[in-house]
Short mmCIF file of N, CA and C in Angstrom, two decimals:
data_model
loop_
_atom_site.label_atom_id
_atom_site.label_comp_id
_atom_site.label_asym_id
_atom_site.label_seq_id
_atom_site.Cartn_x
_atom_site.Cartn_y
_atom_site.Cartn_z
N MET A 1 106.75 94.29 111.47
CA MET A 1 106.69 94.67 112.87
C MET A 1 108.11 94.90 113.42
N ASN A 2 108.22 95.85 114.31
CA ASN A 2 109.50 96.13 114.95
C ASN A 2 109.47 95.63 116.41
N TYR A 3 110.47 96.01 117.20
CA TYR A 3 110.67 95.40 118.52
C TYR A 3 109.45 95.47 119.44
N LEU A 4 108.87 96.65 119.64
CA LEU A 4 107.78 96.78 120.61
C LEU A 4 106.60 95.91 120.22
N ALA A 5 106.21 95.95 118.96
CA ALA A 5 105.06 95.16 118.52
C ALA A 5 105.31 93.67 118.71
N HIS A 6 106.50 93.20 118.36
CA HIS A 6 106.81 91.77 118.53
C HIS A 6 106.74 91.37 120.00
N ILE A 7 107.27 92.18 120.86
CA ILE A 7 107.22 91.88 122.30
C ILE A 7 105.77 91.84 122.78
N PHE A 8 105.01 92.86 122.40
CA PHE A 8 103.63 93.00 122.86
C PHE A 8 102.76 91.83 122.39
N LEU A 9 102.99 91.38 121.19
CA LEU A 9 102.19 90.29 120.62
C LEU A 9 102.52 88.92 121.21
N SER A 10 103.53 88.88 122.08
CA SER A 10 103.96 87.62 122.69
C SER A 10 103.13 87.22 123.89
N GLY A 11 102.32 88.15 124.42
CA GLY A 11 101.64 87.85 125.67
C GLY A 11 102.55 88.13 126.86
N SER A 12 102.29 87.49 127.98
CA SER A 12 102.99 87.82 129.22
C SER A 12 104.15 86.90 129.57
N ASN A 13 104.36 85.84 128.80
CA ASN A 13 105.45 84.90 129.09
C ASN A 13 106.78 85.55 128.72
N ARG A 14 107.66 85.70 129.70
CA ARG A 14 108.92 86.42 129.49
C ARG A 14 109.81 85.74 128.44
N LYS A 15 109.86 84.43 128.45
CA LYS A 15 110.73 83.74 127.49
C LYS A 15 110.17 83.80 126.08
N VAL A 16 108.85 83.75 125.94
CA VAL A 16 108.24 83.92 124.62
C VAL A 16 108.54 85.33 124.11
N GLN A 17 108.42 86.31 124.98
CA GLN A 17 108.76 87.69 124.61
C GLN A 17 110.21 87.78 124.13
N LEU A 18 111.11 87.15 124.87
CA LEU A 18 112.52 87.20 124.50
C LEU A 18 112.75 86.58 123.13
N GLY A 19 112.15 85.41 122.90
CA GLY A 19 112.31 84.75 121.61
C GLY A 19 111.77 85.58 120.47
N ASN A 20 110.63 86.22 120.68
CA ASN A 20 110.04 87.08 119.66
C ASN A 20 110.92 88.30 119.41
N PHE A 21 111.53 88.81 120.46
CA PHE A 21 112.42 89.97 120.37
C PHE A 21 113.65 89.68 119.51
N VAL A 22 114.23 88.50 119.67
CA VAL A 22 115.49 88.17 118.97
C VAL A 22 115.27 87.40 117.68
N GLY A 23 114.01 87.20 117.30
CA GLY A 23 113.70 86.30 116.19
C GLY A 23 114.48 86.54 114.91
N ASP A 24 114.73 87.80 114.57
CA ASP A 24 115.44 88.10 113.32
C ASP A 24 116.87 87.57 113.31
N ALA A 25 117.45 87.39 114.49
CA ALA A 25 118.85 86.99 114.57
C ALA A 25 119.04 85.48 114.61
N VAL A 26 117.95 84.74 114.68
CA VAL A 26 118.02 83.28 114.77
C VAL A 26 117.59 82.69 113.44
N LYS A 27 118.53 82.10 112.73
CA LYS A 27 118.28 81.65 111.36
C LYS A 27 118.01 80.15 111.30
N GLY A 28 117.22 79.77 110.29
CA GLY A 28 116.99 78.35 110.00
C GLY A 28 116.48 77.58 111.20
N SER A 29 117.04 76.38 111.38
CA SER A 29 116.58 75.49 112.46
C SER A 29 117.34 75.70 113.76
N SER A 30 118.20 76.73 113.81
CA SER A 30 118.99 76.96 115.04
C SER A 30 118.11 77.36 116.22
N TYR A 31 116.83 77.69 115.97
CA TYR A 31 115.92 77.98 117.08
C TYR A 31 115.82 76.80 118.02
N ARG A 32 116.09 75.59 117.51
CA ARG A 32 115.98 74.39 118.35
C ARG A 32 117.03 74.35 119.45
N ASN A 33 118.02 75.22 119.37
CA ASN A 33 119.08 75.27 120.39
C ASN A 33 118.64 76.04 121.64
N TYR A 34 117.45 76.59 121.60
CA TYR A 34 116.96 77.42 122.71
C TYR A 34 115.94 76.67 123.55
N PRO A 35 115.69 77.12 124.80
CA PRO A 35 114.64 76.51 125.63
C PRO A 35 113.28 76.60 124.94
N PRO A 36 112.33 75.72 125.29
CA PRO A 36 111.06 75.60 124.57
C PRO A 36 110.28 76.91 124.41
N ASP A 37 110.15 77.69 125.46
CA ASP A 37 109.36 78.92 125.34
C ASP A 37 110.06 79.97 124.47
N ILE A 38 111.38 79.99 124.48
CA ILE A 38 112.10 80.90 123.59
C ILE A 38 111.95 80.45 122.15
N CYS A 39 111.99 79.13 121.92
CA CYS A 39 111.70 78.56 120.59
C CYS A 39 110.33 79.04 120.11
N LYS A 40 109.37 78.93 120.99
CA LYS A 40 108.00 79.35 120.65
C LYS A 40 107.97 80.80 120.22
N GLY A 41 108.69 81.66 120.95
CA GLY A 41 108.74 83.08 120.61
C GLY A 41 109.40 83.33 119.27
N ILE A 42 110.46 82.60 118.97
CA ILE A 42 111.16 82.75 117.68
C ILE A 42 110.24 82.37 116.53
N LEU A 43 109.53 81.26 116.69
CA LEU A 43 108.61 80.81 115.63
C LEU A 43 107.41 81.75 115.51
N LEU A 44 106.97 82.30 116.64
CA LEU A 44 105.89 83.29 116.61
C LEU A 44 106.35 84.53 115.84
N HIS A 45 107.59 84.94 116.06
CA HIS A 45 108.16 86.08 115.32
C HIS A 45 108.06 85.84 113.81
N ARG A 46 108.44 84.67 113.38
CA ARG A 46 108.40 84.34 111.95
C ARG A 46 106.96 84.35 111.43
N ALA A 47 106.05 83.82 112.22
CA ALA A 47 104.64 83.79 111.81
C ALA A 47 104.06 85.19 111.71
N ILE A 48 104.41 86.06 112.66
CA ILE A 48 103.94 87.45 112.64
C ILE A 48 104.47 88.16 111.40
N ASP A 49 105.75 87.98 111.10
CA ASP A 49 106.33 88.63 109.93
C ASP A 49 105.66 88.16 108.64
N ASP A 50 105.40 86.86 108.54
CA ASP A 50 104.77 86.32 107.35
C ASP A 50 103.34 86.86 107.20
N TYR A 51 102.61 86.88 108.30
CA TYR A 51 101.24 87.40 108.29
C TYR A 51 101.23 88.86 107.86
N THR A 52 102.14 89.64 108.43
CA THR A 52 102.21 91.08 108.14
C THR A 52 102.59 91.33 106.69
N ASP A 53 103.61 90.62 106.22
CA ASP A 53 104.11 90.84 104.86
C ASP A 53 103.06 90.55 103.79
N HIS A 54 102.09 89.69 104.10
CA HIS A 54 101.09 89.30 103.11
C HIS A 54 99.71 89.93 103.35
N HIS A 55 99.62 90.79 104.35
CA HIS A 55 98.33 91.41 104.65
C HIS A 55 98.03 92.51 103.63
N PRO A 56 96.85 92.50 103.02
CA PRO A 56 96.54 93.47 101.97
C PRO A 56 96.70 94.93 102.40
N ALA A 57 96.29 95.27 103.62
CA ALA A 57 96.38 96.66 104.08
C ALA A 57 97.84 97.10 104.22
N VAL A 58 98.67 96.19 104.70
CA VAL A 58 100.09 96.49 104.85
C VAL A 58 100.74 96.64 103.48
N CYS A 59 100.43 95.73 102.58
CA CYS A 59 100.99 95.79 101.22
C CYS A 59 100.63 97.10 100.53
N GLU A 60 99.41 97.57 100.79
CA GLU A 60 98.96 98.82 100.18
C GLU A 60 99.78 100.01 100.70
N VAL A 61 100.05 100.05 102.00
CA VAL A 61 100.84 101.15 102.56
C VAL A 61 102.29 101.07 102.09
N VAL A 62 102.85 99.88 102.05
CA VAL A 62 104.22 99.72 101.54
C VAL A 62 104.30 100.23 100.11
N HIS A 63 103.31 99.90 99.31
CA HIS A 63 103.28 100.36 97.92
C HIS A 63 103.24 101.88 97.85
N ALA A 64 102.48 102.50 98.77
CA ALA A 64 102.38 103.96 98.80
C ALA A 64 103.70 104.61 99.23
N LEU A 65 104.46 103.92 100.05
CA LEU A 65 105.75 104.45 100.54
C LEU A 65 106.88 104.29 99.52
N GLN A 66 106.75 103.34 98.64
CA GLN A 66 107.86 103.00 97.73
C GLN A 66 108.35 104.14 96.84
N PRO A 67 107.47 104.99 96.30
CA PRO A 67 108.00 106.08 95.48
C PRO A 67 108.96 107.00 96.23
N GLU A 68 108.72 107.19 97.52
CA GLU A 68 109.59 108.04 98.35
C GLU A 68 110.79 107.30 98.92
N PHE A 69 110.60 106.02 99.30
CA PHE A 69 111.61 105.33 100.10
C PHE A 69 112.11 104.02 99.49
N GLY A 70 111.64 103.69 98.30
CA GLY A 70 112.16 102.56 97.56
C GLY A 70 112.10 101.25 98.31
N ARG A 71 113.19 100.50 98.24
CA ARG A 71 113.18 99.15 98.82
C ARG A 71 113.18 99.14 100.35
N TYR A 72 113.32 100.31 100.96
CA TYR A 72 113.29 100.38 102.42
C TYR A 72 111.89 100.74 102.94
N ALA A 73 110.90 100.76 102.05
CA ALA A 73 109.54 101.12 102.46
C ALA A 73 109.02 100.20 103.56
N GLY A 74 109.25 98.89 103.42
CA GLY A 74 108.78 97.93 104.42
C GLY A 74 109.47 98.09 105.76
N VAL A 75 110.78 98.34 105.71
CA VAL A 75 111.55 98.56 106.94
C VAL A 75 111.03 99.79 107.66
N LEU A 76 110.78 100.84 106.90
CA LEU A 76 110.29 102.09 107.48
C LEU A 76 108.90 101.91 108.09
N LEU A 77 108.06 101.14 107.41
CA LEU A 77 106.72 100.92 107.95
C LEU A 77 106.76 100.17 109.27
N ASP A 78 107.70 99.24 109.42
CA ASP A 78 107.87 98.56 110.71
C ASP A 78 108.12 99.56 111.83
N ILE A 79 108.97 100.55 111.55
CA ILE A 79 109.28 101.59 112.55
C ILE A 79 108.05 102.46 112.80
N TYR A 80 107.35 102.83 111.75
CA TYR A 80 106.13 103.61 111.91
C TYR A 80 105.12 102.86 112.78
N PHE A 81 105.00 101.56 112.56
CA PHE A 81 104.03 100.77 113.33
C PHE A 81 104.38 100.78 114.82
N ASP A 82 105.66 100.71 115.16
CA ASP A 82 106.03 100.78 116.58
C ASP A 82 105.67 102.15 117.16
N TYR A 83 105.86 103.19 116.37
CA TYR A 83 105.45 104.54 116.82
C TYR A 83 103.95 104.59 117.06
N LEU A 84 103.18 104.05 116.12
CA LEU A 84 101.72 104.09 116.24
C LEU A 84 101.24 103.30 117.46
N LEU A 85 101.90 102.18 117.75
CA LEU A 85 101.57 101.40 118.95
C LEU A 85 101.99 102.13 120.21
N ALA A 86 103.23 102.61 120.24
CA ALA A 86 103.76 103.24 121.45
C ALA A 86 103.06 104.56 121.77
N SER A 87 102.76 105.35 120.76
CA SER A 87 102.18 106.68 120.99
C SER A 87 100.72 106.60 121.44
N ARG A 88 100.10 105.44 121.23
CA ARG A 88 98.71 105.25 121.65
C ARG A 88 98.58 103.95 122.46
N PHE A 89 99.60 103.69 123.26
CA PHE A 89 99.71 102.40 123.95
C PHE A 89 98.50 102.11 124.83
N GLY A 90 97.93 103.17 125.41
CA GLY A 90 96.78 103.00 126.30
C GLY A 90 95.55 102.44 125.61
N LEU A 91 95.49 102.52 124.28
CA LEU A 91 94.37 101.94 123.54
C LEU A 91 94.49 100.42 123.45
N PHE A 92 95.68 99.91 123.66
CA PHE A 92 95.94 98.48 123.48
C PHE A 92 96.31 97.76 124.77
N SER A 93 96.71 98.51 125.79
CA SER A 93 97.18 97.88 127.02
C SER A 93 96.72 98.66 128.24
N GLU A 94 96.40 97.94 129.30
CA GLU A 94 96.05 98.58 130.56
C GLU A 94 97.30 98.99 131.33
N ILE A 95 98.45 98.46 130.92
CA ILE A 95 99.72 98.78 131.58
C ILE A 95 100.37 99.95 130.86
N PRO A 96 100.77 101.01 131.56
CA PRO A 96 101.44 102.14 130.90
C PRO A 96 102.73 101.69 130.21
N LEU A 97 103.07 102.36 129.12
CA LEU A 97 104.23 101.97 128.33
C LEU A 97 105.51 101.96 129.15
N LYS A 98 105.69 102.94 130.03
CA LYS A 98 106.92 103.00 130.82
C LYS A 98 107.07 101.77 131.70
N ARG A 99 106.00 101.37 132.37
CA ARG A 99 106.05 100.20 133.24
C ARG A 99 106.21 98.92 132.41
N TYR A 100 105.50 98.86 131.30
CA TYR A 100 105.60 97.69 130.42
C TYR A 100 107.04 97.52 129.92
N SER A 101 107.64 98.62 129.52
CA SER A 101 109.02 98.59 129.00
C SER A 101 110.00 98.15 130.07
N ARG A 102 109.86 98.70 131.26
CA ARG A 102 110.78 98.34 132.35
C ARG A 102 110.66 96.86 132.70
N ASN A 103 109.46 96.33 132.62
CA ASN A 103 109.26 94.92 132.89
C ASN A 103 109.98 94.05 131.86
N PHE A 104 109.95 94.50 130.59
CA PHE A 104 110.66 93.75 129.56
C PHE A 104 112.17 93.89 129.72
N TYR A 105 112.64 95.06 130.10
CA TYR A 105 114.09 95.23 130.32
C TYR A 105 114.56 94.26 131.41
N LEU A 106 113.72 94.03 132.42
CA LEU A 106 114.04 93.05 133.45
C LEU A 106 114.19 91.66 132.84
N SER A 107 113.31 91.33 131.89
CA SER A 107 113.40 90.03 131.21
C SER A 107 114.72 89.90 130.48
N LEU A 108 115.17 90.98 129.84
CA LEU A 108 116.45 90.96 129.13
C LEU A 108 117.60 90.66 130.08
N LEU A 109 117.54 91.21 131.29
CA LEU A 109 118.60 90.95 132.28
C LEU A 109 118.50 89.52 132.81
N MET A 110 117.29 89.06 133.05
CA MET A 110 117.09 87.72 133.59
C MET A 110 117.59 86.64 132.62
N TYR A 111 117.37 86.86 131.33
CA TYR A 111 117.70 85.84 130.33
C TYR A 111 118.79 86.32 129.36
N TYR A 112 119.64 87.18 129.87
CA TYR A 112 120.72 87.75 129.04
C TYR A 112 121.54 86.65 128.37
N ARG A 113 121.75 85.54 129.07
CA ARG A 113 122.62 84.48 128.55
C ARG A 113 122.07 83.87 127.25
N TYR A 114 120.77 84.03 127.00
CA TYR A 114 120.18 83.45 125.80
C TYR A 114 120.20 84.40 124.60
N LEU A 115 120.61 85.64 124.81
CA LEU A 115 120.59 86.60 123.71
C LEU A 115 121.66 86.26 122.68
N PRO A 116 121.33 86.30 121.39
CA PRO A 116 122.36 86.16 120.35
C PRO A 116 123.41 87.26 120.51
N LEU A 117 124.60 87.01 120.02
CA LEU A 117 125.74 87.91 120.24
C LEU A 117 125.43 89.32 119.79
N ARG A 118 124.82 89.50 118.64
CA ARG A 118 124.61 90.87 118.15
C ARG A 118 123.62 91.63 119.03
N PHE A 119 122.74 90.90 119.73
CA PHE A 119 121.84 91.56 120.67
C PHE A 119 122.59 91.93 121.95
N LYS A 120 123.48 91.06 122.38
CA LYS A 120 124.27 91.37 123.58
C LYS A 120 125.09 92.64 123.38
N ARG A 121 125.47 92.92 122.14
CA ARG A 121 126.30 94.09 121.86
C ARG A 121 125.55 95.41 122.04
N PHE A 122 124.22 95.38 121.83
CA PHE A 122 123.50 96.66 121.93
C PHE A 122 122.45 96.71 123.03
N VAL A 123 122.26 95.60 123.74
CA VAL A 123 121.12 95.55 124.66
C VAL A 123 121.26 96.53 125.82
N TRP A 124 122.49 96.77 126.28
CA TRP A 124 122.66 97.71 127.39
C TRP A 124 122.29 99.12 126.95
N HIS A 125 122.69 99.50 125.76
CA HIS A 125 122.29 100.80 125.21
C HIS A 125 120.77 100.85 125.03
N PHE A 126 120.19 99.77 124.58
CA PHE A 126 118.75 99.65 124.38
C PHE A 126 118.00 99.91 125.69
N ILE A 127 118.50 99.32 126.78
CA ILE A 127 117.87 99.48 128.09
C ILE A 127 118.11 100.88 128.66
N LEU A 128 119.38 101.29 128.67
CA LEU A 128 119.75 102.54 129.35
C LEU A 128 119.17 103.78 128.67
N THR A 129 118.92 103.69 127.38
CA THR A 129 118.31 104.83 126.67
C THR A 129 116.79 104.75 126.64
N GLY A 130 116.23 103.69 127.22
CA GLY A 130 114.77 103.55 127.24
C GLY A 130 114.18 103.50 125.84
N ARG A 131 114.79 102.67 124.98
CA ARG A 131 114.45 102.68 123.56
C ARG A 131 112.97 102.41 123.31
N LEU A 132 112.35 101.50 124.06
CA LEU A 132 110.94 101.18 123.80
C LEU A 132 110.03 102.38 124.05
N GLN A 133 110.30 103.14 125.11
CA GLN A 133 109.50 104.33 125.39
C GLN A 133 109.70 105.39 124.31
N LYS A 134 110.90 105.44 123.76
CA LYS A 134 111.20 106.49 122.78
C LYS A 134 110.43 106.30 121.48
N TYR A 135 109.95 105.09 121.23
CA TYR A 135 109.14 104.88 120.03
C TYR A 135 107.86 105.70 120.07
N ALA A 136 107.50 106.21 121.23
CA ALA A 136 106.24 106.95 121.37
C ALA A 136 106.32 108.38 120.84
N THR A 137 107.51 108.86 120.51
CA THR A 137 107.67 110.24 120.03
C THR A 137 108.34 110.26 118.66
N ARG A 138 108.06 111.28 117.90
CA ARG A 138 108.69 111.40 116.58
C ARG A 138 110.19 111.63 116.72
N ASN A 139 110.59 112.33 117.77
CA ASN A 139 112.02 112.53 117.99
C ASN A 139 112.70 111.20 118.29
N GLY A 140 112.01 110.34 119.06
CA GLY A 140 112.55 109.01 119.34
C GLY A 140 112.66 108.17 118.08
N ILE A 141 111.67 108.30 117.19
CA ILE A 141 111.72 107.59 115.91
C ILE A 141 112.89 108.11 115.08
N LYS A 142 113.11 109.41 115.11
CA LYS A 142 114.26 109.98 114.39
C LYS A 142 115.56 109.38 114.90
N GLU A 143 115.69 109.26 116.23
CA GLU A 143 116.90 108.66 116.81
C GLU A 143 117.08 107.23 116.33
N SER A 144 116.00 106.46 116.31
CA SER A 144 116.07 105.07 115.86
C SER A 144 116.49 104.99 114.40
N LEU A 145 115.93 105.85 113.57
CA LEU A 145 116.29 105.85 112.16
C LEU A 145 117.73 106.30 111.95
N ASP A 146 118.18 107.26 112.75
CA ASP A 146 119.58 107.69 112.67
C ASP A 146 120.52 106.52 112.98
N ILE A 147 120.16 105.72 113.99
CA ILE A 147 120.96 104.53 114.34
C ILE A 147 120.98 103.54 113.19
N MET A 148 119.82 103.32 112.57
CA MET A 148 119.75 102.36 111.46
C MET A 148 120.58 102.83 110.27
N VAL A 149 120.53 104.11 109.98
CA VAL A 149 121.31 104.65 108.87
C VAL A 149 122.80 104.51 109.14
N GLU A 150 123.20 104.80 110.39
CA GLU A 150 124.63 104.77 110.72
C GLU A 150 125.18 103.35 110.82
N TYR A 151 124.45 102.46 111.47
CA TYR A 151 125.01 101.14 111.77
C TYR A 151 124.54 100.03 110.81
N HIS A 152 123.39 100.24 110.17
CA HIS A 152 122.88 99.21 109.26
C HIS A 152 122.88 99.68 107.81
N HIS A 153 123.37 100.90 107.60
CA HIS A 153 123.55 101.44 106.25
C HIS A 153 122.24 101.44 105.46
N ILE A 154 121.15 101.82 106.14
CA ILE A 154 119.86 101.98 105.47
C ILE A 154 119.90 103.31 104.72
N ASP A 155 119.67 103.25 103.44
CA ASP A 155 119.83 104.43 102.59
C ASP A 155 118.51 105.19 102.43
N ILE A 156 118.15 105.93 103.49
CA ILE A 156 116.96 106.78 103.42
C ILE A 156 117.28 108.14 104.02
N SER A 157 116.48 109.13 103.67
CA SER A 157 116.57 110.44 104.30
C SER A 157 115.74 110.40 105.59
N VAL A 158 116.42 110.51 106.72
CA VAL A 158 115.72 110.44 108.01
C VAL A 158 114.74 111.60 108.15
N ASP A 159 115.16 112.80 107.76
CA ASP A 159 114.27 113.96 107.87
C ASP A 159 113.00 113.76 107.03
N LYS A 160 113.16 113.23 105.84
CA LYS A 160 112.01 112.98 104.97
C LYS A 160 111.09 111.91 105.58
N ALA A 161 111.69 110.88 106.18
CA ALA A 161 110.90 109.81 106.80
C ALA A 161 110.10 110.32 107.99
N VAL A 162 110.71 111.17 108.81
CA VAL A 162 110.01 111.72 109.97
C VAL A 162 108.92 112.69 109.52
N ARG A 163 109.21 113.48 108.50
CA ARG A 163 108.22 114.42 107.97
C ARG A 163 107.01 113.66 107.41
N TYR A 164 107.26 112.56 106.72
CA TYR A 164 106.16 111.74 106.19
C TYR A 164 105.28 111.23 107.33
N LEU A 165 105.91 110.76 108.41
CA LEU A 165 105.16 110.26 109.56
C LEU A 165 104.30 111.38 110.16
N GLU A 166 104.87 112.55 110.28
CA GLU A 166 104.14 113.69 110.85
C GLU A 166 102.93 114.05 109.97
N GLU A 167 103.12 114.03 108.67
CA GLU A 167 102.05 114.44 107.75
C GLU A 167 100.96 113.38 107.60
N HIS A 168 101.32 112.11 107.85
CA HIS A 168 100.37 111.02 107.60
C HIS A 168 100.03 110.22 108.87
N ASP A 169 100.28 110.81 110.03
CA ASP A 169 100.10 110.13 111.31
C ASP A 169 98.70 109.52 111.43
N GLU A 170 97.66 110.32 111.32
CA GLU A 170 96.29 109.83 111.51
C GLU A 170 95.90 108.84 110.41
N GLU A 171 96.33 109.12 109.20
CA GLU A 171 96.03 108.23 108.08
C GLU A 171 96.66 106.85 108.29
N LEU A 172 97.89 106.83 108.76
CA LEU A 172 98.57 105.56 109.03
C LEU A 172 97.89 104.82 110.18
N PHE A 173 97.48 105.56 111.21
CA PHE A 173 96.85 104.91 112.35
C PHE A 173 95.50 104.31 111.96
N ALA A 174 94.81 104.94 111.03
CA ALA A 174 93.53 104.41 110.57
C ALA A 174 93.70 103.04 109.90
N VAL A 175 94.87 102.80 109.33
CA VAL A 175 95.20 101.49 108.77
C VAL A 175 95.71 100.56 109.86
N PHE A 176 96.57 101.11 110.72
CA PHE A 176 97.23 100.28 111.73
C PHE A 176 96.26 99.67 112.74
N ARG A 177 95.34 100.46 113.25
CA ARG A 177 94.51 99.97 114.36
C ARG A 177 93.73 98.70 114.02
N PRO A 178 92.93 98.68 112.94
CA PRO A 178 92.21 97.42 112.65
C PRO A 178 93.15 96.28 112.28
N PHE A 179 94.25 96.62 111.58
CA PHE A 179 95.22 95.57 111.25
C PHE A 179 95.82 94.96 112.50
N PHE A 180 96.20 95.81 113.47
CA PHE A 180 96.87 95.31 114.66
C PHE A 180 95.92 94.49 115.53
N ILE A 181 94.66 94.85 115.55
CA ILE A 181 93.67 94.05 116.29
C ILE A 181 93.57 92.65 115.66
N GLU A 182 93.57 92.60 114.33
CA GLU A 182 93.58 91.29 113.65
C GLU A 182 94.84 90.51 113.98
N LEU A 183 95.97 91.22 114.01
CA LEU A 183 97.25 90.57 114.28
C LEU A 183 97.32 90.05 115.72
N GLN A 184 96.72 90.76 116.65
CA GLN A 184 96.65 90.26 118.03
C GLN A 184 95.88 88.93 118.09
N LYS A 185 94.76 88.88 117.39
CA LYS A 185 93.96 87.65 117.36
C LYS A 185 94.76 86.51 116.72
N PHE A 186 95.45 86.83 115.63
CA PHE A 186 96.28 85.82 114.97
C PHE A 186 97.35 85.29 115.92
N SER A 187 98.00 86.18 116.66
CA SER A 187 99.09 85.78 117.56
C SER A 187 98.59 84.90 118.69
N ILE A 188 97.41 85.22 119.22
CA ILE A 188 96.81 84.40 120.27
C ILE A 188 96.47 83.01 119.73
N GLU A 189 95.86 82.97 118.56
CA GLU A 189 95.50 81.69 117.95
C GLU A 189 96.74 80.86 117.62
N TYR A 190 97.78 81.53 117.13
CA TYR A 190 99.02 80.81 116.82
C TYR A 190 99.58 80.14 118.08
N GLN A 191 99.61 80.88 119.18
CA GLN A 191 100.15 80.33 120.42
C GLN A 191 99.28 79.21 120.96
N ASP A 192 97.97 79.37 120.84
CA ASP A 192 97.05 78.31 121.29
C ASP A 192 97.28 77.03 120.49
N ASN A 193 97.41 77.17 119.18
CA ASN A 193 97.66 76.01 118.32
C ASN A 193 99.01 75.38 118.62
N TYR A 194 99.99 76.22 118.86
CA TYR A 194 101.34 75.75 119.18
C TYR A 194 101.30 74.93 120.47
N ASN A 195 100.57 75.45 121.46
CA ASN A 195 100.49 74.75 122.75
C ASN A 195 99.79 73.39 122.60
N ARG A 196 98.76 73.33 121.76
CA ARG A 196 98.06 72.05 121.56
C ARG A 196 98.96 71.03 120.86
N GLN A 197 99.80 71.50 119.94
CA GLN A 197 100.71 70.61 119.26
C GLN A 197 101.77 70.05 120.20
N GLU A 198 102.08 70.85 121.25
CA GLU A 198 103.10 70.42 122.21
C GLU A 198 102.57 69.36 123.16
N LEU A 199 101.24 69.33 123.34
CA LEU A 199 100.65 68.39 124.31
C LEU A 199 100.73 66.94 123.82
#
């Protein structure tokens, strides 16, 4: 899962959303240094990643991508999944993507002090370019992949990756939709169990 999906799966709690958003940057037990709801979001991020990585439908698509994209197949699928969510956001949310995104950008400003350093370095660009909304278009996905290639040294052909998405859009969504519905249920149950453990 990439940024939009992680945020969306957090529910409406702003601090849980923030923790889920930054989860990749918080290693080991250092999550304990954050306020309780941000901790919850970080641990939810890890649970979502583990669930996704071991889901048979996801593993099958990653396997299909590997001949073209090698060890970056999983990374690319995360980006594709955000596109599939963003481009059909109305199927999953009553709130339009633009309004939903702006509400999360407000959360980033409210809790900026809790962002890990590497997030603080790019968050203004993330907000000002409307990155979450851009996941809804193939051109926006191309921009995201260009950034990953330039700054994270991901060794893939961006043009080939975007062309694959264009050619397999409906096929990928046919996998994504039932999987994401399952993942939503898992995320709700995880948070419910987490809350009961806290009591």
